[in-house]
Amino acid sequence: MQIENFIGGEFIAPLKKNYLENLNPATGKITSKIPSSTKEDVEMAVKAAQNALPNWSQLSIDERIIWLRKIANALESRKEDVAALESMDTGKPISLAKRVDAARSVSNFEFFAEHAENLIELNYKMSDATNYVTRKPVGVVGLITPWNLPLYLLTWKIAPALVMGNTIVAKPSEMTPLTANLLCEILTSIEFPEGVINIVHGLGPSAGQSILEHPNIKAISFTGGTATGKIVAQTAAPMFKKLSLELGGKNATIILDDADLPNAAKGAARAAFTNSGQVCLCGSRILVADNIYDEFVTLLINEVESMTIGNPSDENTDIGSVISSEHMEKVLSYIELAKQEGGKISVGGSKLTLPPPNADGAFIEPTLIEGLAIDSRCATEEIFGPVASIHRFITDDEAIEMANITEYGLAGSVWTSNPTRGKSVAERIDSGILWVNTWLHRDLRTPFGGVKSSGVGREGGDWSLNFFSELSNICVKEE
Ligand code: NAD
C-alpha cells in the first residue's frame, strides 16, 4: 500500500517523490509507503487551508456542527477498519483498538458537536455598559500528533479546531499514518469541503518543523515528547503563535494503607500496562504503603502474570508489541539500567519471542521492578513502555513528596477506601489530571493537560474551544 498527502481535497504525491517505509511492529513487516514530505508540500497544504478558510469560517456554527456529525457517522461506519489499521500500525491489541482508539475517534466529533451546540457566549454587565465576549477562528492551525493513540489524538484536535471555524494542516506520526489516511478517504466519501483539513505525512524535523515555522499557521497544537515540545516552543513562541503543548509524563499510582487491595491491584496493573505502558497517563511509579506492601505486591504480580501477551490480531490478547524494534531496545536498555541501579525484577524483564507471524515483532514482557531509589533514573525518566517500578512509603506526606519528585506533572491516581482522604492527597500532587480509585476515567468536558515538563495549556471542553478561537471583548457603553 502507498498512501499520499491529502491537500485541497486530493490525494497528492510528495513533490520530491520521496517515501518512507512504514512497518507493523508486531510482525516487523513493511505494510506501506508514506510520503516523506518537505517544506514545499507543507507550503502547498497551507495555501489550500488558506483558500478554504473564508468559506469554512463563514459557515454558521450550526452548519459546522452538522459537518462534525457527518464525519462522526461516517467514521462510525468504518470503526472496524479504524481498529484494524491502528492495531497494524502500532502493534496494540485489536480489542483495545476497538474499545479505545476507534470508539474515541468517533466520540471526539460527537462530543465537540454537542459541546459547541451548548456553548454559552459570555456577557459581563456593568452599571453603565455591557461587555460582549466574541469569538473568531484563529485561522490556519497546525496539529502535530504522536503514535501511541494516533486517530484518537488527531481527532481530539481536529474536531474543536473545525467547529470553531479554523482550517487545518496536520501531521500525524510517521510511525502511524494509516488511520489519518483513512480519515481523508472518509472526508472524500462525504464530500467534505476541500482544503479545510489537509494532512501532510513525514518526519518531524522536515515536515513537522516546516509546519512550526510557517508564518501563516497561527496556532500549533502539539502532543508528543517533552524534548520535541521544547523544539516546538523554541520555534513557535518567538513567532507569537498560540501554543498548546501536551507532553510526557512519569505518573505515580499511590496505594494508601486503607485501599481495597484486589481492586487497587487491578487498577494499578491497568494503569501501568495498558497499550504496553505507552499512554502518557500510564502509572509507571507505583507507591505502596509499607504496612500493606507485601500483600499488595503479591496481588499486583498475580494481575500482571494473568495478562495475555500475544498476536495483536487475537481478540484475547491483552498486551501487544511496542511501537518499534528501536523503541523495544530503548525500553530493554532501561531494564538493564534498573538492574545497575539496584533494582530487582519481580516479574517480566525480557524481550519475548513469539511464533510466526510475530517472530520478528517487538514484544516485551510486562515488567515490575522493586528496590529502586525513588530518584533513580528508571524511577524518574519516562520509559514509555511496559515497565513500572514499585516503592514503599510510610506516611501520606512521604507518598506526596515521592510523587512530586520528577520533572513531570501530568497525571496520577490514589487508591483508598476513604474518598475524602484520597481527594486531599490528590490535591497535593503537582499534576494536571488525578484520579481517586480509578484511572483513565474521562469526561471530555474537563481540563486535560500537564504542569512542569508535561506541558503548557489545557485541552478538553471549553479549553479546546478557547484555544481554537480568538476571543475579543466588545464593551458597549449605554446611555
Ligand atoms: P515525538 O515527540 O517523538 O513525536 C510527536 C510528533 O512530533 C510526531 O508527529 C513527530 O513526527 C513530530 N516531531 C518530531 N520532531 C519534530 C520537530 N522538530 N518539529 C515538529 N514536529 C516534530 O513523540 P512520540 O514518540 O511520537 O510520542 C510519545 C510521546 O508523546 C511520549 O513522551 C508521551 O508521553 C507523549 N504523549 C503525550 C500526551 C499528552 O496528552 N500529554 C499524549 C500522548 C503522548
GROMACS .gro file of C-alpha atoms in nm, residues 72-442:
model
  371
   72ALA     CA    1  -1.873   1.103   1.319
   73ASN     CA    2  -2.137   0.894   1.139
   74ALA     CA    3  -1.905   0.809   0.851
   75LEU     CA    4  -1.623   0.717   1.092
   76GLU     CA    5  -1.864   0.507   1.296
   77SER     CA    6  -1.944   0.301   0.988
   78ARG     CA    7  -1.568   0.239   0.937
   79LYS     CA    8  -1.488   0.163   1.304
   80GLU     CA    9  -1.371  -0.191   1.232
   81ASP     CA   10  -1.128  -0.058   0.969
   82VAL     CA   11  -1.000   0.210   1.207
   83ALA     CA   12  -0.930  -0.053   1.472
   84ALA     CA   13  -0.763  -0.293   1.227
   85LEU     CA   14  -0.534  -0.023   1.083
   86GLU     CA   15  -0.450   0.115   1.427
   87SER     CA   16  -0.359  -0.231   1.553
   88MET     CA   17  -0.146  -0.294   1.244
   89ASP     CA   18   0.038   0.040   1.272
   90THR     CA   19   0.102   0.029   1.647
   91GLY     CA   20   0.103  -0.340   1.741
   92LYS     CA   21  -0.167  -0.274   2.001
   93PRO     CA   22  -0.430  -0.543   2.070
   94ILE     CA   23  -0.727  -0.528   1.835
   95SER     CA   24  -0.965  -0.534   2.133
   96LEU     CA   25  -0.800  -0.220   2.273
   97ALA     CA   26  -0.800  -0.052   1.932
   98LYS     CA   27  -1.175  -0.115   1.903
   99ARG     CA   28  -1.263  -0.022   2.260
  100VAL     CA   29  -1.045   0.286   2.290
  101ASP     CA   30  -0.900   0.416   1.963
  102ALA     CA   31  -1.189   0.359   1.722
  103ALA     CA   32  -1.460   0.445   1.975
  104ARG     CA   33  -1.294   0.767   2.091
  105SER     CA   34  -1.216   0.886   1.737
  106VAL     CA   35  -1.591   0.887   1.672
  107SER     CA   36  -1.687   1.030   2.009
  108ASN     CA   37  -1.441   1.320   1.975
  109PHE     CA   38  -1.652   1.452   1.686
  110GLU     CA   39  -1.980   1.376   1.863
  111PHE     CA   40  -1.861   1.538   2.184
  112PHE     CA   41  -1.735   1.861   2.028
  113ALA     CA   42  -2.050   1.889   1.816
  114GLU     CA   43  -2.263   1.871   2.129
  115HIS     CA   44  -2.030   2.088   2.335
  116ALA     CA   45  -2.024   2.363   2.072
  117GLU     CA   46  -2.402   2.342   2.045
  118ASN     CA   47  -2.426   2.422   2.415
  119LEU     CA   48  -2.158   2.691   2.413
  120ILE     CA   49  -2.273   2.990   2.613
  121GLU     CA   50  -2.128   3.318   2.497
  122LEU     CA   51  -2.032   3.538   2.788
  123ASN     CA   52  -2.159   3.888   2.855
  124TYR     CA   53  -2.044   4.094   3.153
  125LYS     CA   54  -2.283   4.368   3.262
  126MET     CA   55  -2.154   4.687   3.420
  127SER     CA   56  -2.376   4.957   3.566
  128ASP     CA   57  -2.335   5.165   3.251
  129ALA     CA   58  -2.211   4.923   2.985
  130THR     CA   59  -2.217   4.564   2.861
  131ASN     CA   60  -1.910   4.360   2.765
  132TYR     CA   61  -1.971   4.112   2.484
  133VAL     CA   62  -1.710   3.838   2.451
  134THR     CA   63  -1.696   3.738   2.085
  135ARG     CA   64  -1.508   3.461   1.909
  136LYS     CA   65  -1.332   3.438   1.577
  137PRO     CA   66  -1.139   3.147   1.431
  138VAL     CA   67  -0.762   3.166   1.478
  139GLY     CA   68  -0.708   3.090   1.107
  140VAL     CA   69  -0.496   2.808   0.967
  141VAL     CA   70  -0.386   2.587   1.256
  142GLY     CA   71  -0.110   2.324   1.272
  143LEU     CA   72  -0.174   1.994   1.450
  144ILE     CA   73   0.113   1.754   1.527
  145THR     CA   74   0.043   1.420   1.695
  146PRO     CA   75   0.225   1.112   1.829
  147TRP     CA   76   0.199   0.739   1.758
  148ASN     CA   77   0.050   0.598   2.077
  149LEU     CA   78  -0.315   0.691   2.018
  150PRO     CA   79  -0.300   0.801   1.656
  151LEU     CA   80  -0.650   0.885   1.534
  152TYR     CA   81  -0.781   0.934   1.889
  153LEU     CA   82  -0.538   1.223   1.950
  154LEU     CA   83  -0.558   1.366   1.598
  155THR     CA   84  -0.939   1.389   1.606
  156TRP     CA   85  -0.922   1.530   1.963
  157LYS     CA   86  -0.761   1.834   1.797
  158ILE     CA   87  -0.934   1.829   1.457
  159ALA     CA   88  -1.290   1.835   1.597
  160PRO     CA   89  -1.260   2.151   1.813
  161ALA     CA   90  -1.044   2.326   1.551
  162LEU     CA   91  -1.309   2.261   1.285
  163VAL     CA   92  -1.610   2.358   1.490
  164MET     CA   93  -1.450   2.691   1.580
  165GLY     CA   94  -1.408   2.770   1.209
  166ASN     CA   95  -1.036   2.708   1.155
  167THR     CA   96  -0.878   2.523   0.866
  168ILE     CA   97  -0.613   2.263   0.933
  169VAL     CA   98  -0.269   2.141   0.831
  170ALA     CA   99  -0.196   1.827   1.031
  171LYS     CA  100   0.096   1.588   1.053
  172PRO     CA  101   0.034   1.251   1.215
  173SER     CA  102   0.328   1.050   1.345
  174GLU     CA  103   0.533   0.894   1.067
  175MET     CA  104   0.503   0.563   1.257
  176THR     CA  105   0.121   0.559   1.246
  177PRO     CA  106  -0.011   0.732   0.935
  178LEU     CA  107  -0.277   0.485   0.822
  179THR     CA  108  -0.583   0.596   1.016
  180ALA     CA  109  -0.522   0.961   0.926
  181ASN     CA  110  -0.524   0.844   0.565
  182LEU     CA  111  -0.849   0.654   0.626
  183LEU     CA  112  -1.000   0.973   0.770
  184CYS     CA  113  -0.911   1.150   0.443
  185GLU     CA  114  -1.087   0.876   0.243
  186ILE     CA  115  -1.390   0.924   0.467
  187LEU     CA  116  -1.383   1.302   0.413
  188THR     CA  117  -1.381   1.243   0.037
  189SER     CA  118  -1.672   0.999   0.064
  190ILE     CA  119  -1.892   1.255   0.242
  191GLU     CA  120  -1.782   1.539   0.010
  192PHE     CA  121  -1.635   1.737   0.295
  193PRO     CA  122  -1.529   2.085   0.178
  194GLU     CA  123  -1.190   2.074   0.006
  195GLY     CA  124  -0.889   2.224   0.178
  196VAL     CA  125  -1.044   2.250   0.525
  197ILE     CA  126  -0.845   1.950   0.651
  198ASN     CA  127  -0.504   1.889   0.494
  199ILE     CA  128  -0.280   1.603   0.602
  200VAL     CA  129   0.093   1.608   0.531
  201HIS     CA  130   0.285   1.292   0.615
  202GLY     CA  131   0.652   1.271   0.700
  203LEU     CA  132   0.926   1.316   0.954
  204GLY     CA  133   0.927   1.562   1.243
  205PRO     CA  134   1.242   1.759   1.163
  206SER     CA  135   1.129   1.820   0.800
  207ALA     CA  136   0.750   1.812   0.758
  208GLY     CA  137   0.678   1.886   1.126
  209GLN     CA  138   0.933   2.163   1.157
  210SER     CA  139   0.801   2.327   0.837
  211ILE     CA  140   0.456   2.344   0.996
  212LEU     CA  141   0.601   2.506   1.308
  213GLU     CA  142   0.795   2.761   1.102
  214HIS     CA  143   0.524   2.858   0.857
  215PRO     CA  144   0.428   3.222   0.913
  216ASN     CA  145   0.068   3.167   0.800
  217ILE     CA  146  -0.001   2.896   1.055
  218LYS     CA  147  -0.134   3.086   1.352
  219ALA     CA  148  -0.159   2.821   1.621
  220ILE     CA  149   0.019   2.494   1.697
  221SER     CA  150  -0.142   2.218   1.897
  222PHE     CA  151   0.127   1.960   1.968
  223THR     CA  152   0.113   1.628   2.152
  224GLY     CA  153   0.436   1.433   2.187
  225GLY     CA  154   0.755   1.401   2.386
  226THR     CA  155   0.894   1.671   2.615
  227ALA     CA  156   1.221   1.702   2.416
  228THR     CA  157   1.024   1.766   2.095
  229GLY     CA  158   0.795   2.001   2.285
  230LYS     CA  159   1.097   2.220   2.364
  231ILE     CA  160   1.177   2.246   1.991
  232VAL     CA  161   0.814   2.330   1.919
  233ALA     CA  162   0.817   2.606   2.181
  234GLN     CA  163   1.156   2.742   2.069
  235THR     CA  164   1.032   2.769   1.711
  236ALA     CA  165   0.675   2.884   1.755
  237ALA     CA  166   0.687   3.108   2.064
  238PRO     CA  167   0.904   3.383   1.908
  239MET     CA  168   0.653   3.394   1.620
  240PHE     CA  169   0.376   3.456   1.879
  241LYS     CA  170   0.175   3.157   1.764
  242LYS     CA  171  -0.085   3.023   2.002
  243LEU     CA  172   0.066   2.710   2.153
  244SER     CA  173  -0.074   2.406   2.324
  245LEU     CA  174   0.183   2.150   2.442
  246GLU     CA  175   0.073   1.809   2.570
  247LEU     CA  176   0.398   1.633   2.664
  248GLY     CA  177   0.542   1.339   2.855
  249GLY     CA  178   0.470   1.201   3.199
  250LYS     CA  179   0.604   0.977   3.475
  251ASN     CA  180   0.291   0.932   3.677
  252ALA     CA  181   0.250   0.795   4.027
  253THR     CA  182  -0.008   0.538   4.136
  254ILE     CA  183  -0.042   0.573   4.514
  255ILE     CA  184  -0.181   0.282   4.715
  256LEU     CA  185  -0.282   0.407   5.061
  257ASP     CA  186  -0.295   0.165   5.354
  258ASP     CA  187  -0.678   0.156   5.361
  259ALA     CA  188  -0.721   0.071   4.989
  260ASP     CA  189  -0.935  -0.218   4.865
  261LEU     CA  190  -0.624  -0.412   4.766
  262PRO     CA  191  -0.760  -0.650   4.499
  263ASN     CA  192  -0.933  -0.359   4.326
  264ALA     CA  193  -0.624  -0.137   4.360
  265ALA     CA  194  -0.400  -0.412   4.219
  266LYS     CA  195  -0.627  -0.443   3.913
  267GLY     CA  196  -0.627  -0.065   3.873
  268ALA     CA  197  -0.252  -0.030   3.915
  269ALA     CA  198  -0.185  -0.308   3.661
  270ARG     CA  199  -0.419  -0.149   3.411
  271ALA     CA  200  -0.265   0.195   3.470
  272ALA     CA  201   0.087   0.060   3.421
  273PHE     CA  202   0.040  -0.172   3.124
  274THR     CA  203  -0.246  -0.050   2.905
  275ASN     CA  204  -0.114  -0.014   2.549
  276SER     CA  205   0.215  -0.170   2.672
  277GLY     CA  206   0.264   0.129   2.902
  278GLN     CA  207   0.262   0.362   2.601
  279VAL     CA  208  -0.001   0.605   2.725
  280CYS     CA  209   0.118   0.942   2.855
  281LEU     CA  210  -0.111   0.888   3.157
  282CYS     CA  211   0.028   0.545   3.249
  283GLY     CA  212   0.115   0.497   3.616
  284SER     CA  213   0.476   0.381   3.588
  285ARG     CA  214   0.574   0.451   3.953
  286ILE     CA  215   0.365   0.254   4.199
  287LEU     CA  216   0.396   0.388   4.554
  288VAL     CA  217   0.269   0.148   4.819
  289ALA     CA  218   0.208   0.199   5.193
  290ASP     CA  219   0.463   0.000   5.394
  291ASN     CA  220   0.216  -0.199   5.606
  292ILE     CA  221   0.026  -0.342   5.305
  293TYR     CA  222   0.327  -0.360   5.071
  294ASP     CA  223   0.380  -0.738   5.063
  295GLU     CA  224   0.013  -0.825   5.028
  296PHE     CA  225  -0.040  -0.565   4.756
  297VAL     CA  226   0.268  -0.660   4.554
  298THR     CA  227   0.166  -1.028   4.555
  299LEU     CA  228  -0.177  -0.930   4.417
  300LEU     CA  229  -0.018  -0.698   4.160
  301ILE     CA  230   0.222  -0.966   4.037
  302ASN     CA  231  -0.072  -1.208   4.001
  303GLU     CA  232  -0.256  -0.949   3.791
  304VAL     CA  233   0.044  -0.900   3.565
  305GLU     CA  234   0.107  -1.272   3.530
  306SER     CA  235  -0.253  -1.324   3.418
  307MET     CA  236  -0.215  -1.087   3.122
  308THR     CA  237  -0.211  -1.250   2.778
  309ILE     CA  238   0.076  -1.126   2.563
  310GLY     CA  239   0.048  -1.220   2.200
  311ASN     CA  240  -0.059  -1.156   1.846
  312PRO     CA  241  -0.242  -0.820   1.848
  313SER     CA  242  -0.498  -0.954   1.599
  314ASP     CA  243  -0.615  -1.213   1.851
  315GLU     CA  244  -0.922  -1.085   2.039
  316ASN     CA  245  -0.791  -1.240   2.364
  317THR     CA  246  -0.459  -1.055   2.361
  318ASP     CA  247  -0.413  -0.804   2.646
  319ILE     CA  248  -0.061  -0.687   2.558
  320GLY     CA  249   0.070  -0.649   2.204
  321SER     CA  250   0.404  -0.524   2.079
  322VAL     CA  251   0.566  -0.189   2.149
  323ILE     CA  252   0.581   0.064   1.866
  324SER     CA  253   0.911  -0.043   1.703
  325SER     CA  254   1.218  -0.257   1.749
  326GLU     CA  255   1.419   0.065   1.820
  327HIS     CA  256   1.178   0.154   2.097
  328MET     CA  257   1.197  -0.202   2.230
  329GLU     CA  258   1.576  -0.168   2.254
  330LYS     CA  259   1.537   0.161   2.440
  331VAL     CA  260   1.292   0.005   2.688
  332LEU     CA  261   1.517  -0.302   2.736
  333SER     CA  262   1.813  -0.072   2.800
  334TYR     CA  263   1.615   0.089   3.082
  335ILE     CA  264   1.553  -0.257   3.232
  336GLU     CA  265   1.929  -0.321   3.222
  337LEU     CA  266   1.990   0.021   3.378
  338ALA     CA  267   1.740  -0.060   3.652
  339LYS     CA  268   1.947  -0.366   3.746
  340GLN     CA  269   2.261  -0.150   3.761
  341GLU     CA  270   2.071   0.099   3.977
  342GLY     CA  271   1.997  -0.174   4.231
  343GLY     CA  272   1.653  -0.278   4.110
  344LYS     CA  273   1.521  -0.633   4.138
  345ILE     CA  274   1.295  -0.762   3.860
  346SER     CA  275   0.982  -0.902   4.029
  347VAL     CA  276   0.809  -1.010   3.710
  348GLY     CA  277   0.893  -0.991   3.337
  349GLY     CA  278   1.213  -0.813   3.238
  350SER     CA  279   1.280  -0.967   2.896
  351LYS     CA  280   1.216  -0.944   2.527
  352LEU     CA  281   0.962  -1.202   2.419
  353THR     CA  282   0.993  -1.412   2.104
  354LEU     CA  283   0.656  -1.523   1.971
  355PRO     CA  284   0.576  -1.777   1.700
  356PRO     CA  285   0.509  -1.665   1.338
  357PRO     CA  286   0.367  -1.432   1.218
  358ASN     CA  287   0.507  -1.239   1.517
  359ALA     CA  288   0.856  -1.393   1.531
  360ASP     CA  289   1.017  -1.060   1.434
  361GLY     CA  290   0.784  -0.849   1.645
  362ALA     CA  291   0.888  -0.603   1.918
  363PHE     CA  292   0.739  -0.772   2.226
  364ILE     CA  293   0.847  -0.710   2.585
  365GLU     CA  294   0.710  -0.880   2.894
  366PRO     CA  295   0.522  -0.651   3.132
  367THR     CA  296   0.788  -0.577   3.392
  368LEU     CA  297   0.774  -0.475   3.758
  369ILE     CA  298   1.089  -0.359   3.935
  370GLU     CA  299   1.136  -0.329   4.313
  371GLY     CA  300   1.413  -0.180   4.519
  372LEU     CA  301   1.496   0.124   4.306
  373ALA     CA  302   1.566   0.455   4.476
  374ILE     CA  303   1.278   0.694   4.414
  375ASP     CA  304   1.516   0.942   4.247
  376SER     CA  305   1.693   0.683   4.030
  377ARG     CA  306   1.687   0.738   3.655
  378CYS     CA  307   1.448   0.447   3.595
  379ALA     CA  308   1.205   0.583   3.852
  380THR     CA  309   1.210   0.939   3.721
  381GLU     CA  310   1.265   0.927   3.343
  382GLU     CA  311   0.980   0.850   3.104
  383ILE     CA  312   1.041   0.497   2.969
  384PHE     CA  313   0.707   0.480   2.782
  385GLY     CA  314   0.698   0.101   2.776
  386PRO     CA  315   0.566  -0.192   2.983
  387VAL     CA  316   0.788  -0.117   3.281
  388ALA     CA  317   0.683   0.009   3.625
  389SER     CA  318   0.878   0.048   3.946
  390ILE     CA  319   0.734  -0.018   4.295
  391HIS     CA  320   0.835   0.187   4.600
  392ARG     CA  321   0.743   0.186   4.971
  393PHE     CA  322   0.626   0.483   5.175
  394ILE     CA  323   0.525   0.523   5.538
  395THR     CA  324   0.321   0.844   5.564
  396ASP     CA  325   0.089   1.018   5.318
  397ASP     CA  326   0.326   1.316   5.325
  398GLU     CA  327   0.610   1.092   5.214
  399ALA     CA  328   0.399   0.949   4.929
  400ILE     CA  329   0.318   1.301   4.808
  401GLU     CA  330   0.683   1.403   4.821
  402MET     CA  331   0.778   1.091   4.623
  403ALA     CA  332   0.505   1.156   4.366
  404ASN     CA  333   0.627   1.513   4.315
  405ILE     CA  334   0.996   1.434   4.278
  406THR     CA  335   1.007   1.409   3.897
  407GLU     CA  336   1.029   1.689   3.642
  408TYR     CA  337   0.689   1.577   3.509
  409GLY     CA  338   0.339   1.666   3.626
  410LEU     CA  339   0.083   1.507   3.401
  411ALA     CA  340  -0.135   1.258   3.590
  412GLY     CA  341  -0.163   1.019   3.883
  413SER     CA  342  -0.404   0.804   4.080
  414VAL     CA  343  -0.471   0.748   4.451
  415TRP     CA  344  -0.632   0.429   4.584
  416THR     CA  345  -0.808   0.436   4.923
  417SER     CA  346  -1.135   0.336   5.088
  418ASN     CA  347  -1.171   0.696   5.206
  419PRO     CA  348  -1.251   0.925   4.908
  420THR     CA  349  -1.201   1.240   5.121
  421ARG     CA  350  -0.851   1.130   5.215
  422GLY     CA  351  -0.788   1.034   4.851
  423LYS     CA  352  -0.900   1.376   4.727
  424SER     CA  353  -0.684   1.561   4.978
  425VAL     CA  354  -0.377   1.355   4.879
  426ALA     CA  355  -0.459   1.415   4.510
  427GLU     CA  356  -0.485   1.791   4.569
  428ARG     CA  357  -0.122   1.797   4.687
  429ILE     CA  358   0.019   1.621   4.381
  430ASP     CA  359   0.164   1.859   4.122
  431SER     CA  360  -0.019   1.719   3.820
  432GLY     CA  361  -0.293   1.827   3.585
  433ILE     CA  362  -0.503   1.510   3.600
  434LEU     CA  363  -0.564   1.300   3.912
  435TRP     CA  364  -0.795   1.007   3.974
  436VAL     CA  365  -0.912   0.856   4.303
  437ASN     CA  366  -0.996   0.481   4.288
  438THR     CA  367  -0.997   0.482   3.910
  439TRP     CA  368  -0.770   0.553   3.614
  440LEU     CA  369  -0.833   0.695   3.267
  441HIS     CA  370  -1.196   0.765   3.355
  442ARG     CA  371  -1.258   1.059   3.123
   0.00000   0.00000   0.00000
